[in-house]
Coordinates of C-alpha atoms in Angstrom, one line a residue:
Q29 CA -26.2 -33.9 62.2
V30 CA -26.3 -35.2 58.6
Q31 CA -23.3 -34.7 56.3
L32 CA -23.9 -34.6 52.5
V33 CA -21.1 -35.0 50.0
E34 CA -21.7 -34.2 46.3
S35 CA -19.7 -35.6 43.4
G36 CA -19.9 -35.9 39.7
G37 CA -19.6 -32.3 38.6
G38 CA -17.3 -31.1 35.9
L39 CA -17.0 -29.4 32.5
V40 CA -19.3 -30.6 29.8
Q41 CA -20.2 -29.3 26.3
P42 CA -23.7 -28.0 25.5
G43 CA -26.0 -31.0 24.8
G44 CA -23.9 -33.2 27.0
S45 CA -24.8 -35.1 30.1
L46 CA -23.6 -35.4 33.7
R47 CA -24.7 -37.5 36.7
L48 CA -24.4 -36.0 40.1
S49 CA -24.3 -38.1 43.3
C50 CA -25.0 -37.1 46.9
A51 CA -24.0 -39.4 49.7
A52 CA -25.7 -38.8 53.0
S53 CA -24.1 -39.8 56.3
T54 CA -27.5 -40.8 57.8
N55 CA -28.6 -44.4 57.8
N56 CA -32.2 -43.3 57.6
S57 CA -32.2 -41.2 54.4
R58 CA -35.6 -42.8 53.5
L59 CA -37.1 -40.4 56.0
Y60 CA -35.8 -37.3 54.3
N61 CA -37.0 -35.2 51.5
M62 CA -34.0 -34.9 49.2
A63 CA -33.3 -32.2 46.7
W64 CA -30.8 -30.6 44.4
Y65 CA -30.4 -26.8 44.3
R66 CA -28.1 -24.7 42.3
Q67 CA -26.6 -21.3 42.4
A68 CA -25.3 -19.5 39.3
P69 CA -23.0 -16.5 39.5
G70 CA -25.0 -13.4 40.4
K71 CA -28.2 -15.4 41.1
Q72 CA -29.9 -16.7 44.1
R73 CA -29.9 -20.4 45.0
E74 CA -32.9 -22.1 43.3
L75 CA -34.5 -25.5 43.5
V76 CA -33.6 -27.8 40.6
E77 CA -35.6 -30.9 41.6
Q78 CA -36.8 -32.5 44.8
I79 CA -37.9 -36.0 45.6
T80 CA -39.8 -36.4 48.8
R81 CA -39.6 -39.4 51.0
D82 CA -42.8 -40.9 49.4
G83 CA -41.4 -40.3 45.9
Q84 CA -43.2 -37.0 45.0
L85 CA -41.3 -35.0 42.5
N86 CA -41.0 -31.2 42.4
Y87 CA -38.9 -29.4 39.8
A88 CA -38.1 -26.2 38.1
D89 CA -39.7 -25.6 34.7
S90 CA -36.3 -24.9 33.3
V91 CA -35.1 -28.4 33.8
K92 CA -38.3 -30.3 33.1
G93 CA -37.7 -33.1 30.6
R94 CA -33.9 -32.8 30.9
F95 CA -33.0 -33.5 34.5
T96 CA -34.1 -36.5 36.6
I97 CA -33.7 -36.9 40.4
S98 CA -33.7 -40.3 41.9
R99 CA -32.9 -41.9 45.2
D100 CA -31.4 -45.1 46.5
D101 CA -32.3 -45.3 50.2
A102 CA -30.4 -48.5 50.6
K103 CA -27.2 -46.6 49.7
N104 CA -28.4 -43.3 51.4
T105 CA -27.6 -41.6 48.1
V106 CA -29.5 -39.3 45.8
Y107 CA -28.7 -38.7 42.1
L108 CA -29.3 -36.0 39.5
Q109 CA -29.1 -37.2 35.9
M110 CA -28.6 -34.1 33.7
N111 CA -29.1 -34.4 30.0
S112 CA -29.2 -31.9 27.2
L113 CA -27.2 -29.5 29.2
K114 CA -27.2 -25.8 28.4
P115 CA -24.8 -23.0 29.2
E116 CA -27.4 -21.5 31.6
D117 CA -27.2 -24.7 33.6
T118 CA -23.7 -23.6 34.7
A119 CA -23.8 -23.3 38.5
I120 CA -22.7 -24.8 41.8
Y121 CA -25.1 -27.7 42.5
Y122 CA -25.9 -28.4 46.2
C123 CA -27.5 -31.4 47.7
N124 CA -30.2 -30.8 50.3
A125 CA -31.9 -33.0 52.9
A126 CA -34.8 -32.1 55.1
F127 CA -36.6 -33.8 57.9
L128 CA -38.7 -32.5 60.8
G129 CA -37.7 -28.9 60.1
A130 CA -34.0 -29.7 60.0
V131 CA -32.2 -28.8 56.8
Y132 CA -28.8 -29.9 55.7
W133 CA -26.6 -28.8 52.8
G134 CA -23.6 -30.3 51.0
Q135 CA -20.6 -28.2 50.0
G136 CA -21.6 -28.2 46.4
T137 CA -20.1 -29.4 43.1
Q138 CA -19.4 -27.2 40.2
V139 CA -21.1 -27.9 36.9
T140 CA -19.8 -25.9 33.9
V141 CA -21.5 -26.2 30.5
S142 CA -19.3 -24.6 27.8
S143 CA -17.9 -25.2 24.4

């Protein structure tokens, strides 16, 4: 069982930036595909950006050029740098880890973009 704990969410004005962190309990996070998902009110959970264990990036078109996922396997931590935030980015952001068919989720952190 892998526990994921997100942090860094909050309230930010449009055009602002936030950096989310996800700390994984596993000591072998280098083996996992890591990703950030989000779920806005009234919408289904969607992939924001994924970084595979070999560094491959997959991302939603809506965040291309604005969000950057990165990982520090020595710290068992994944990050999401969010720039040029828009009101439509408002959502609960969830950390995700996957390995050998097992999928783990964090509890989520709220990101609100509003003036």
